[in-house]
mmCIF file of C-alpha atoms and ligand atoms in Angstrom:
data_model
loop_
_atom_site.group_PDB
_atom_site.id
_atom_site.type_symbol
_atom_site.label_atom_id
_atom_site.label_comp_id
_atom_site.label_asym_id
_atom_site.label_seq_id
_atom_site.Cartn_x
_atom_site.Cartn_y
_atom_site.Cartn_z
ATOM 1 C CA MET L 1 -22.452 -3.145 -19.243
ATOM 2 C CA SER L 2 -25.953 -3.485 -19.948
ATOM 3 C CA ASP L 3 -28.998 -1.765 -21.081
ATOM 4 C CA LEU L 4 -31.851 -0.956 -18.607
ATOM 5 C CA GLN L 5 -35.396 0.200 -20.167
ATOM 6 C CA LEU L 6 -38.498 0.991 -17.792
ATOM 7 C CA SER L 7 -41.386 1.233 -20.057
ATOM 8 C CA ASP L 8 -44.513 2.312 -18.400
ATOM 9 C CA ILE L 9 -43.524 1.044 -15.212
ATOM 10 C CA ARG L 10 -46.310 1.757 -12.195
ATOM 11 C CA LYS L 11 -45.797 1.118 -8.584
ATOM 12 C CA SER L 12 -49.243 0.461 -6.157
ATOM 13 C CA TYR L 13 -49.554 -0.052 -2.264
ATOM 14 C CA GLY L 14 -53.254 -1.118 -2.733
ATOM 15 C CA SER L 15 -55.541 1.875 -3.630
ATOM 16 C CA LEU L 16 -51.682 3.868 -3.484
ATOM 17 C CA ASP L 17 -50.154 4.694 -6.594
ATOM 18 C CA VAL L 18 -46.722 5.555 -5.860
ATOM 19 C CA ILE L 19 -45.083 5.536 -9.216
ATOM 20 C CA LYS L 20 -47.143 6.396 -12.313
ATOM 21 C CA GLY L 21 -45.788 5.050 -15.815
ATOM 22 C CA VAL L 22 -41.974 5.615 -15.911
ATOM 23 C CA ASP L 23 -40.447 5.310 -19.192
ATOM 24 C CA LEU L 24 -36.906 5.406 -19.185
ATOM 25 C CA ASP L 25 -34.358 4.274 -21.461
ATOM 26 C CA ILE L 26 -30.702 3.542 -19.641
ATOM 27 C CA LYS L 27 -27.544 2.897 -22.616
ATOM 28 C CA SER L 28 -24.960 0.135 -21.389
ATOM 29 C CA GLY L 29 -22.185 2.195 -19.450
ATOM 30 C CA GLU L 30 -24.218 5.366 -18.314
ATOM 31 C CA PHE L 31 -24.079 7.270 -15.264
ATOM 32 C CA VAL L 32 -27.580 8.016 -14.498
ATOM 33 C CA VAL L 33 -28.962 10.158 -11.106
ATOM 34 C CA PHE L 34 -32.497 9.932 -9.750
ATOM 35 C CA VAL L 35 -33.145 13.250 -7.912
ATOM 36 C CA GLY L 36 -36.862 14.738 -6.786
ATOM 37 C CA PRO L 37 -38.262 15.556 -3.372
ATOM 38 C CA SER L 38 -38.296 13.309 -0.949
ATOM 39 C CA GLY L 39 -41.461 10.892 -1.130
ATOM 40 C CA CYS L 40 -41.213 11.292 -4.812
ATOM 41 C CA GLY L 41 -40.541 7.654 -5.612
ATOM 42 C CA LYS L 42 -36.505 7.307 -5.868
ATOM 43 C CA SER L 43 -35.982 4.531 -3.927
ATOM 44 C CA THR L 44 -39.152 2.497 -4.983
ATOM 45 C CA LEU L 45 -38.296 2.875 -8.640
ATOM 46 C CA LEU L 46 -34.472 1.649 -7.564
ATOM 47 C CA ARG L 47 -36.216 -1.432 -5.776
ATOM 48 C CA MET L 48 -38.097 -2.401 -8.433
ATOM 49 C CA ILE L 49 -35.129 -2.353 -10.579
ATOM 50 C CA ALA L 50 -32.864 -4.794 -8.025
ATOM 51 C CA GLY L 51 -36.151 -6.713 -7.585
ATOM 52 C CA LEU L 52 -36.856 -6.365 -4.439
ATOM 53 C CA GLU L 53 -40.366 -4.771 -5.104
ATOM 54 C CA GLU L 54 -42.385 -6.205 -7.252
ATOM 55 C CA ILE L 55 -43.652 -4.536 -10.134
ATOM 56 C CA THR L 56 -47.338 -3.700 -10.466
ATOM 57 C CA SER L 57 -47.481 -2.911 -14.350
ATOM 58 C CA GLY L 58 -44.996 -2.466 -17.002
ATOM 59 C CA ASP L 59 -41.981 -3.937 -17.875
ATOM 60 C CA LEU L 60 -38.534 -4.106 -17.103
ATOM 61 C CA THR L 61 -36.082 -4.859 -19.052
ATOM 62 C CA ILE L 62 -32.305 -5.744 -19.350
ATOM 63 C CA ASP L 63 -30.616 -6.516 -22.509
ATOM 64 C CA GLY L 64 -33.527 -6.848 -24.068
ATOM 65 C CA ALA L 65 -34.637 -9.435 -21.506
ATOM 66 C CA ARG L 66 -38.109 -9.093 -19.197
ATOM 67 C CA MET L 67 -36.752 -9.232 -15.664
ATOM 68 C CA ASN L 68 -39.844 -8.064 -14.092
ATOM 69 C CA ASP L 69 -40.271 -12.057 -12.437
ATOM 70 C CA VAL L 70 -36.762 -12.592 -12.157
ATOM 71 C CA ASP L 71 -34.935 -13.799 -8.883
ATOM 72 C CA PRO L 72 -33.018 -10.429 -7.817
ATOM 73 C CA SER L 73 -29.643 -12.534 -7.224
ATOM 74 C CA LYS L 74 -30.639 -13.043 -11.508
ATOM 75 C CA ARG L 75 -30.689 -9.768 -12.439
ATOM 76 C CA GLY L 76 -26.774 -9.071 -12.227
ATOM 77 C CA ILE L 77 -27.264 -6.119 -10.367
ATOM 78 C CA ALA L 78 -25.912 -5.225 -7.376
ATOM 79 C CA MET L 79 -26.995 -2.401 -4.712
ATOM 80 C CA VAL L 80 -25.497 -0.207 -2.015
ATOM 81 C CA PHE L 81 -27.699 1.647 0.391
ATOM 82 C CA GLN L 82 -27.185 4.719 2.353
ATOM 83 C CA SER L 83 -26.735 2.364 5.940
ATOM 84 C CA TYR L 84 -23.589 0.286 4.687
ATOM 85 C CA ALA L 85 -25.044 -2.692 6.790
ATOM 86 C CA LEU L 86 -21.817 -4.364 6.901
ATOM 87 C CA TYR L 87 -21.355 -7.505 9.186
ATOM 88 C CA PRO L 88 -19.732 -6.281 12.332
ATOM 89 C CA HIS L 89 -18.148 -9.954 13.586
ATOM 90 C CA MET L 90 -16.605 -10.373 10.221
ATOM 91 C CA THR L 91 -13.188 -8.346 9.112
ATOM 92 C CA VAL L 92 -13.227 -6.769 5.423
ATOM 93 C CA ARG L 93 -12.306 -9.303 3.690
ATOM 94 C CA GLU L 94 -15.038 -11.847 5.313
ATOM 95 C CA ASN L 95 -17.842 -9.158 4.502
ATOM 96 C CA MET L 96 -16.688 -8.420 1.020
ATOM 97 C CA GLY L 97 -16.671 -11.979 0.095
ATOM 98 C CA PHE L 98 -19.538 -12.903 2.040
ATOM 99 C CA ALA L 99 -22.526 -12.931 -0.710
ATOM 100 C CA LEU L 100 -19.643 -14.961 -3.168
ATOM 101 C CA ARG L 101 -19.220 -17.863 -0.158
ATOM 102 C CA PHE L 102 -22.819 -17.870 -0.119
ATOM 103 C CA ALA L 103 -22.825 -18.585 -3.887
ATOM 104 C CA GLY L 104 -20.816 -21.644 -3.452
ATOM 105 C CA VAL L 105 -18.069 -19.310 -5.648
ATOM 106 C CA ALA L 106 -14.650 -21.374 -5.116
ATOM 107 C CA LYS L 107 -12.548 -20.139 -2.587
ATOM 108 C CA ALA L 108 -9.612 -18.723 -4.677
ATOM 109 C CA GLU L 109 -12.124 -17.189 -7.308
ATOM 110 C CA ILE L 110 -13.265 -14.956 -4.307
ATOM 111 C CA GLU L 111 -10.081 -14.526 -3.447
ATOM 112 C CA ARG L 112 -8.953 -12.894 -6.500
ATOM 113 C CA ARG L 113 -11.909 -10.993 -6.541
ATOM 114 C CA VAL L 114 -11.992 -9.288 -3.003
ATOM 115 C CA GLY L 115 -8.320 -8.591 -3.940
ATOM 116 C CA GLU L 116 -9.643 -7.058 -7.341
ATOM 117 C CA ALA L 117 -11.673 -5.399 -5.382
ATOM 118 C CA ALA L 118 -9.484 -3.862 -2.486
ATOM 119 C CA LYS L 119 -7.249 -2.803 -5.189
ATOM 120 C CA ILE L 120 -9.694 -0.985 -6.720
ATOM 121 C CA LEU L 121 -10.956 1.063 -3.600
ATOM 122 C CA GLU L 122 -7.545 0.884 -1.939
ATOM 123 C CA LEU L 123 -9.014 -1.325 0.783
ATOM 124 C CA ASP L 124 -5.636 -3.637 0.697
ATOM 125 C CA PRO L 125 -4.319 -2.474 4.070
ATOM 126 C CA LEU L 126 -7.672 -2.811 5.628
ATOM 127 C CA LEU L 127 -8.936 -6.272 4.752
ATOM 128 C CA ASP L 128 -8.368 -7.820 8.258
ATOM 129 C CA ARG L 129 -10.485 -4.861 10.370
ATOM 130 C CA LYS L 130 -13.650 -5.045 11.726
ATOM 131 C CA PRO L 131 -16.112 -2.465 10.881
ATOM 132 C CA LYS L 132 -16.001 -0.760 14.087
ATOM 133 C CA GLN L 133 -12.029 -0.142 13.289
ATOM 134 C CA LEU L 134 -13.101 1.444 9.852
ATOM 135 C CA SER L 135 -14.097 5.457 9.602
ATOM 136 C CA GLY L 136 -17.520 6.001 7.563
ATOM 137 C CA GLY L 137 -15.613 6.704 4.074
ATOM 138 C CA GLN L 138 -13.750 3.401 4.818
ATOM 139 C CA ARG L 139 -17.071 1.153 5.767
ATOM 140 C CA GLN L 140 -18.855 2.987 2.780
ATOM 141 C CA ARG L 141 -15.782 2.201 0.418
ATOM 142 C CA VAL L 142 -16.364 -1.790 2.034
ATOM 143 C CA ALA L 143 -20.056 -1.857 0.935
ATOM 144 C CA ILE L 144 -18.806 -0.691 -2.852
ATOM 145 C CA GLY L 145 -16.537 -3.321 -2.122
ATOM 146 C CA ARG L 146 -19.114 -6.026 -1.579
ATOM 147 C CA ALA L 147 -20.951 -4.718 -4.624
ATOM 148 C CA ILE L 148 -18.207 -4.900 -6.991
ATOM 149 C CA VAL L 149 -16.714 -8.315 -6.180
ATOM 150 C CA ARG L 150 -20.594 -9.570 -7.508
ATOM 151 C CA HIS L 151 -18.943 -8.607 -10.957
ATOM 152 C CA PRO L 152 -22.720 -7.157 -11.525
ATOM 153 C CA LYS L 153 -23.807 -5.218 -15.045
ATOM 154 C CA ILE L 154 -25.542 -2.935 -12.837
ATOM 155 C CA PHE L 155 -24.710 -0.736 -10.001
ATOM 156 C CA LEU L 156 -27.345 0.545 -7.817
ATOM 157 C CA PHE L 157 -26.826 3.314 -5.558
ATOM 158 C CA ASP L 158 -29.809 4.990 -3.569
ATOM 159 C CA GLU L 159 -28.012 7.991 -1.801
ATOM 160 C CA PRO L 160 -24.767 6.259 -0.373
ATOM 161 C CA LEU L 161 -22.915 9.589 0.475
ATOM 162 C CA SER L 162 -25.668 10.849 2.729
ATOM 163 C CA ASN L 163 -24.359 9.583 6.343
ATOM 164 C CA LEU L 164 -20.865 10.927 5.492
ATOM 165 C CA ASP L 165 -18.919 14.273 6.808
ATOM 166 C CA ALA L 166 -18.347 17.205 3.616
ATOM 167 C CA GLU L 167 -14.798 16.029 3.236
ATOM 168 C CA LEU L 168 -15.252 12.590 2.860
ATOM 169 C CA ARG L 169 -18.630 12.852 1.162
ATOM 170 C CA VAL L 170 -16.145 14.482 -1.813
ATOM 171 C CA HIS L 171 -13.611 12.197 -1.517
ATOM 172 C CA MET L 172 -15.877 9.366 -1.914
ATOM 173 C CA ARG L 173 -18.055 11.235 -5.351
ATOM 174 C CA ILE L 174 -14.344 11.804 -7.119
ATOM 175 C CA GLU L 175 -13.989 8.017 -5.869
ATOM 176 C CA ILE L 176 -17.344 6.922 -7.545
ATOM 177 C CA ALA L 177 -16.954 9.071 -10.780
ATOM 178 C CA ARG L 178 -13.369 7.240 -10.976
ATOM 179 C CA LEU L 179 -15.226 3.583 -10.202
ATOM 180 C CA HIS L 180 -16.994 4.099 -13.061
ATOM 181 C CA LYS L 181 -14.061 4.778 -15.459
ATOM 182 C CA THR L 182 -12.704 2.015 -14.449
ATOM 183 C CA LEU L 183 -15.501 -0.049 -14.547
ATOM 184 C CA ALA L 184 -17.465 1.410 -16.916
ATOM 185 C CA THR L 185 -20.557 -0.262 -15.739
ATOM 186 C CA THR L 186 -24.114 1.144 -15.759
ATOM 187 C CA ILE L 187 -24.654 2.971 -12.645
ATOM 188 C CA VAL L 188 -28.245 3.771 -11.269
ATOM 189 C CA TYR L 189 -27.869 6.969 -8.130
ATOM 190 C CA VAL L 190 -30.280 8.458 -6.466
ATOM 191 C CA THR L 191 -29.216 11.837 -4.388
ATOM 192 C CA HIS L 192 -30.198 14.307 -3.025
ATOM 193 C CA ASP L 193 -27.357 16.450 -3.123
ATOM 194 C CA GLN L 194 -27.130 18.990 -6.216
ATOM 195 C CA VAL L 195 -23.084 18.824 -6.733
ATOM 196 C CA GLU L 196 -23.127 14.944 -6.689
ATOM 197 C CA ALA L 197 -26.450 14.884 -9.439
ATOM 198 C CA MET L 198 -24.378 17.635 -11.377
ATOM 199 C CA THR L 199 -20.785 15.681 -11.293
ATOM 200 C CA LEU L 200 -21.292 12.275 -11.447
ATOM 201 C CA ALA L 201 -24.207 12.369 -14.238
ATOM 202 C CA ASP L 202 -23.979 11.330 -17.794
ATOM 203 C CA LYS L 203 -27.827 11.746 -17.620
ATOM 204 C CA ILE L 204 -29.930 13.087 -14.494
ATOM 205 C CA VAL L 205 -33.768 11.836 -14.228
ATOM 206 C CA VAL L 206 -35.995 14.559 -12.282
ATOM 207 C CA MET L 207 -38.687 13.195 -10.602
ATOM 208 C CA ARG L 208 -42.045 14.189 -8.624
ATOM 209 C CA GLY L 209 -45.151 12.624 -7.469
ATOM 210 C CA GLY L 210 -43.900 9.112 -9.036
ATOM 211 C CA ALA L 211 -43.295 10.797 -12.245
ATOM 212 C CA VAL L 212 -40.873 11.547 -14.594
ATOM 213 C CA GLU L 213 -40.542 15.715 -14.931
ATOM 214 C CA GLN L 214 -37.287 15.825 -17.483
ATOM 215 C CA VAL L 215 -34.468 13.179 -18.775
ATOM 216 C CA GLY L 216 -31.195 15.122 -19.764
ATOM 217 C CA SER L 217 -27.729 15.883 -18.762
ATOM 218 C CA PRO L 218 -26.696 17.843 -16.173
ATOM 219 C CA LEU L 219 -26.044 20.952 -18.141
ATOM 220 C CA GLU L 220 -29.232 20.381 -20.315
ATOM 221 C CA LEU L 221 -31.204 20.951 -17.336
ATOM 222 C CA TYR L 222 -29.580 23.436 -15.714
ATOM 223 C CA ASP L 223 -30.035 25.548 -18.943
ATOM 224 C CA ASP L 224 -32.994 24.382 -20.618
ATOM 225 C CA PRO L 225 -35.680 22.971 -18.082
ATOM 226 C CA ALA L 226 -38.587 21.816 -19.687
ATOM 227 C CA ASN L 227 -40.766 23.685 -16.877
ATOM 228 C CA LEU L 228 -40.891 25.655 -13.571
ATOM 229 C CA PHE L 229 -39.984 22.335 -11.355
ATOM 230 C CA VAL L 230 -37.069 21.738 -12.871
ATOM 231 C CA ALA L 231 -35.972 24.627 -13.201
ATOM 232 C CA GLY L 232 -37.026 25.332 -9.619
ATOM 233 C CA PHE L 233 -34.990 21.711 -8.169
ATOM 234 C CA ILE L 234 -32.120 21.941 -10.424
ATOM 235 C CA GLY L 235 -29.374 24.522 -9.319
ATOM 236 C CA SER L 236 -28.077 26.138 -5.520
ATOM 237 C CA PRO L 237 -29.440 28.670 -4.483
ATOM 238 C CA LYS L 238 -32.374 28.206 -6.412
ATOM 239 C CA MET L 239 -33.681 29.901 -9.628
ATOM 240 C CA ASN L 240 -35.492 33.474 -8.592
ATOM 241 C CA PHE L 241 -38.931 33.599 -9.621
ATOM 242 C CA LEU L 242 -40.759 36.995 -10.465
ATOM 243 C CA LYS L 243 -44.050 37.303 -11.417
ATOM 244 C CA GLY L 244 -44.802 39.167 -15.052
ATOM 245 C CA VAL L 245 -47.310 39.697 -17.360
ATOM 246 C CA LEU L 246 -46.479 39.627 -21.311
ATOM 247 C CA GLU L 247 -47.228 42.363 -23.142
ATOM 248 C CA ALA L 248 -46.699 43.268 -26.994
ATOM 249 C CA ASP L 249 -44.160 46.500 -27.226
ATOM 250 C CA GLY L 250 -45.984 48.406 -30.356
ATOM 251 C CA SER L 251 -43.375 47.125 -32.766
ATOM 252 C CA GLY L 252 -44.606 43.377 -32.426
ATOM 253 C CA ARG L 253 -42.203 42.341 -30.121
ATOM 254 C CA THR L 254 -43.369 40.814 -26.893
ATOM 255 C CA ILE L 255 -41.790 42.071 -23.420
ATOM 256 C CA ALA L 256 -42.762 41.238 -19.681
ATOM 257 C CA ARG L 257 -43.967 43.645 -17.110
ATOM 258 C CA ILE L 258 -42.613 42.542 -13.180
ATOM 259 C CA PRO L 259 -45.410 44.686 -11.600
ATOM 260 C CA ASP L 260 -43.494 43.941 -8.050
ATOM 261 C CA PHE L 261 -40.448 45.560 -9.282
ATOM 262 C CA GLY L 262 -41.467 48.746 -10.411
ATOM 263 C CA ASP L 263 -43.275 47.614 -13.603
ATOM 264 C CA VAL L 264 -39.770 47.123 -15.451
ATOM 265 C CA THR L 265 -40.139 45.660 -18.425
ATOM 266 C CA ILE L 266 -37.621 42.952 -20.297
ATOM 267 C CA PRO L 267 -38.197 42.086 -23.632
ATOM 268 C CA VAL L 268 -38.827 38.238 -24.180
ATOM 269 C CA ALA L 269 -37.691 35.705 -26.714
ATOM 270 C CA VAL L 270 -41.079 33.486 -26.541
ATOM 271 C CA GLU L 271 -43.767 33.555 -29.470
ATOM 272 C CA ALA L 272 -46.301 36.229 -29.141
ATOM 273 C CA GLY L 273 -48.294 35.229 -25.954
ATOM 274 C CA ALA L 274 -52.119 36.622 -25.871
ATOM 275 C CA ALA L 275 -51.665 40.253 -24.513
ATOM 276 C CA GLY L 276 -51.804 40.069 -20.650
ATOM 277 C CA ALA L 277 -51.438 36.330 -20.357
ATOM 278 C CA PRO L 278 -49.434 35.622 -16.567
ATOM 279 C CA VAL L 279 -46.151 34.472 -17.098
ATOM 280 C CA THR L 280 -42.827 33.691 -14.238
ATOM 281 C CA ILE L 281 -39.663 34.881 -15.459
ATOM 282 C CA GLY L 282 -36.674 33.119 -13.984
ATOM 283 C CA ILE L 283 -33.465 34.851 -13.125
ATOM 284 C CA ARG L 284 -30.226 32.781 -12.283
ATOM 285 C CA PRO L 285 -28.592 33.675 -9.188
ATOM 286 C CA GLU L 286 -25.311 34.643 -11.412
ATOM 287 C CA HIS L 287 -27.450 35.459 -14.047
ATOM 288 C CA PHE L 288 -27.039 38.948 -12.145
ATOM 289 C CA ASN L 289 -24.018 41.419 -13.116
ATOM 290 C CA GLU L 290 -22.566 44.710 -13.072
ATOM 291 C CA THR L 291 -22.932 45.846 -16.663
ATOM 292 C CA GLY L 292 -26.846 43.815 -18.329
ATOM 293 C CA PRO L 293 -29.141 46.215 -19.797
ATOM 294 C CA ALA L 294 -31.787 45.460 -17.571
ATOM 295 C CA ALA L 295 -32.304 45.980 -13.636
ATOM 296 C CA LEU L 296 -34.366 45.968 -10.402
ATOM 297 C CA ASP L 297 -34.132 48.386 -7.955
ATOM 298 C CA LEU L 298 -33.470 46.416 -4.413
ATOM 299 C CA THR L 299 -32.653 46.898 -1.221
ATOM 300 C CA ILE L 300 -29.960 44.706 0.555
ATOM 301 C CA ASP L 301 -31.765 42.585 3.430
ATOM 302 C CA MET L 302 -28.848 40.103 4.242
ATOM 303 C CA LEU L 303 -25.372 38.862 2.744
ATOM 304 C CA GLU L 304 -23.267 35.571 2.863
ATOM 305 C CA HIS L 305 -20.288 35.724 2.324
ATOM 306 C CA LEU L 306 -18.622 32.307 1.182
ATOM 307 C CA GLY L 307 -15.240 33.764 0.731
ATOM 308 C CA GLY L 308 -14.219 33.336 -2.915
ATOM 309 C CA GLU L 309 -18.667 34.350 -3.667
ATOM 310 C CA THR L 310 -21.115 36.420 -1.981
ATOM 311 C CA PHE L 311 -24.908 35.555 -2.190
ATOM 312 C CA ALA L 312 -26.697 39.121 -1.277
ATOM 313 C CA TYR L 313 -30.511 38.856 -0.444
ATOM 314 C CA ALA L 314 -32.326 41.244 -1.447
ATOM 315 C CA ARG L 315 -35.834 42.939 -2.006
ATOM 316 C CA GLN L 316 -37.927 45.645 -3.597
ATOM 317 C CA GLY L 317 -40.237 46.606 -1.002
ATOM 318 C CA GLN L 318 -41.559 44.447 1.583
ATOM 319 C CA GLY L 319 -41.394 41.876 -1.880
ATOM 320 C CA ASP L 320 -40.311 38.617 -2.365
ATOM 321 C CA LEU L 321 -36.499 37.775 -1.495
ATOM 322 C CA VAL L 322 -33.845 37.903 -4.681
ATOM 323 C CA VAL L 323 -30.816 36.045 -4.310
ATOM 324 C CA ILE L 324 -27.589 37.148 -6.735
ATOM 325 C CA GLU L 325 -24.445 35.765 -6.865
ATOM 326 C CA THR L 326 -21.267 37.418 -7.190
ATOM 327 C CA LYS L 327 -17.721 37.322 -7.168
ATOM 328 C CA ASN L 328 -17.335 41.458 -6.165
ATOM 329 C CA GLY L 329 -19.677 40.884 -2.578
ATOM 330 C CA ARG L 330 -17.199 41.813 -0.319
ATOM 331 C CA GLY L 331 -18.184 45.907 -0.455
ATOM 332 C CA LEU L 332 -21.695 44.858 -0.131
ATOM 333 C CA LYS L 333 -23.504 46.339 3.085
ATOM 334 C CA SER L 334 -26.817 45.310 4.135
ATOM 335 C CA GLY L 335 -29.549 47.737 4.034
ATOM 336 C CA GLU L 336 -27.371 49.367 0.604
ATOM 337 C CA ARG L 337 -29.642 50.027 -2.263
ATOM 338 C CA ILE L 338 -28.596 48.520 -5.382
ATOM 339 C CA ALA L 339 -29.226 48.158 -9.233
ATOM 340 C CA ALA L 340 -29.070 44.422 -9.932
ATOM 341 C CA ARG L 341 -28.494 44.200 -13.485
ATOM 342 C CA PHE L 342 -29.270 41.005 -15.572
ATOM 343 C CA ASP L 343 -29.411 40.072 -19.305
ATOM 344 C CA PRO L 344 -32.934 39.732 -20.345
ATOM 345 C CA ALA L 345 -31.772 36.958 -22.905
ATOM 346 C CA CYS L 346 -31.029 34.750 -19.639
ATOM 347 C CA ALA L 347 -34.473 34.897 -18.205
ATOM 348 C CA LEU L 348 -36.402 31.634 -18.758
ATOM 349 C CA VAL L 349 -39.743 32.325 -19.154
ATOM 350 C CA PHE L 350 -42.528 30.038 -18.194
ATOM 351 C CA ASP L 351 -46.433 29.990 -18.602
ATOM 352 C CA ALA L 352 -49.202 29.926 -16.072
ATOM 353 C CA ASN L 353 -49.186 26.278 -15.684
ATOM 354 C CA GLY L 354 -45.527 26.249 -15.116
ATOM 355 C CA GLN L 355 -44.276 25.303 -18.505
ATOM 356 C CA ARG L 356 -41.558 26.861 -20.712
ATOM 357 C CA LEU L 357 -42.137 29.420 -23.129
ATOM 358 C CA ARG L 358 -39.868 29.631 -25.800
HETATM 359 N N1 LIG M 401 -45.038 -0.572 1.574
HETATM 360 C C1 LIG M 401 -45.062 0.858 1.427
HETATM 361 N N2 LIG M 401 -46.650 0.811 1.341
HETATM 362 C C2 LIG M 401 -47.341 2.019 1.493
HETATM 363 N N3 LIG M 401 -46.348 3.218 0.514
HETATM 364 C C3 LIG M 401 -45.034 3.334 0.873
HETATM 365 C C4 LIG M 401 -44.772 2.267 0.908
HETATM 366 N N4 LIG M 401 -42.846 2.009 1.085
HETATM 367 C C5 LIG M 401 -42.907 3.345 -0.182
HETATM 368 N N5 LIG M 401 -44.376 3.870 0.570
HETATM 369 C C6 LIG M 401 -44.371 5.411 -0.348
HETATM 370 O O1 LIG M 401 -44.563 5.761 -1.419
HETATM 371 C C7 LIG M 401 -43.952 6.966 -2.055
HETATM 372 C C8 LIG M 401 -42.360 7.059 -2.226
HETATM 373 O O2 LIG M 401 -41.072 6.839 -1.440
HETATM 374 P P1 LIG M 401 -39.664 6.250 -1.620
HETATM 375 O O3 LIG M 401 -39.370 5.380 -0.522
HETATM 376 O O4 LIG M 401 -39.607 5.615 -3.034
HETATM 377 O O5 LIG M 401 -39.698 7.976 -1.886
HETATM 378 P P2 LIG M 401 -38.170 8.710 -2.213
HETATM 379 O O6 LIG M 401 -37.959 9.207 -3.458
HETATM 380 O O7 LIG M 401 -37.166 7.563 -2.147
HETATM 381 O O8 LIG M 401 -37.908 9.464 -0.806
HETATM 382 P P3 LIG M 401 -36.657 10.019 0.301
HETATM 383 O O9 LIG M 401 -35.633 10.689 -1.274
HETATM 384 O O10 LIG M 401 -37.073 10.492 1.260
HETATM 385 O O11 LIG M 401 -35.499 8.636 0.134
HETATM 386 C C9 LIG M 401 -43.700 7.577 -0.496
HETATM 387 O O12 LIG M 401 -44.677 8.562 -1.072
HETATM 388 C C10 LIG M 401 -44.087 6.960 0.452
HETATM 389 O O13 LIG M 401 -44.732 7.099 1.333
HETATM 390 MG MG1 LIG M 402 -35.445 7.210 -0.751
#
């Protein structure tokens, strides 16, 4: 368990700025997940924490001690990568104990720690197998076991489950959640998977272009995104964005008119903005229902029936597609005209710069 602090952390490769000043406060025992588009700097940031990448400027501290120039092996950190990179000629037991043997830890202690990790990860029956005799999920557990035996203060995971099939991913996701509960260690975890981020994280860090866009609990980011980028990034299917214009309704309240959808107007709970100001209205797919006070007049273009729920892709005329999520979609037909009803109180409003208006 350890606190981890990043203060104005930057990374440049020559004139290319890849990490542009990241401040982050990670509390002891917290499970923090980094998300963001490919190339936004997630792995680079993780590698700088691990000491595998030099920090160009800023301060990295663990439990108050500056770590920028401390050797990776002395930071109390263990990292698990997407590729497990197990030694093919060694057994599971030898793979898991390798780093300890290398560090000169006594044989009995290695045995003890490997046994302890094997128990946590249910690898006992597999200790004498070679990696090629294991499934993908079992190999991934060995890679995690190799990190556990080192008794790190902080675990770093870089997309550890992305090579696994869907079922194994779910299984391993639950294993990792359990591991965090058992070990109570600080974890920093990178993923592209929405469900992993939402379910595992105490705190999600949304990155874009080498900077942090927003930090918060999964539901804070989902319900209360600070800007258009976070609103669009968190949630699957994505939030719908409709172009609107702010107006005064005559009785001092602000409404938004949505020209692309038949000039429908909805009340918006924002500080009276300049009339005529362009805004974006965000509505999540699941916020459409059959009873809301506002409605979009749409024609269904395509349907995806997932069994328990249906995603309807609908539009007005040749306009943008709107995604509607419903539990009662089995009777819908493509080509059918529907009133997609919603409660305007659920709609989020963003200004022309993508910042949230409240
Ligand atoms: N050694 C390097 N030299 C120059 N640029 C690099 C180097 N390593 C990474 N970059 C650049 O830094 C940026 C961040 O890369 P990084 O691997 O951290 O992204 P990421 O968020 O992990 O992406 P992904 O989701 O695809 O794994 C990218 O634009 C990448 O091209
Ligand atoms: Mg990466």
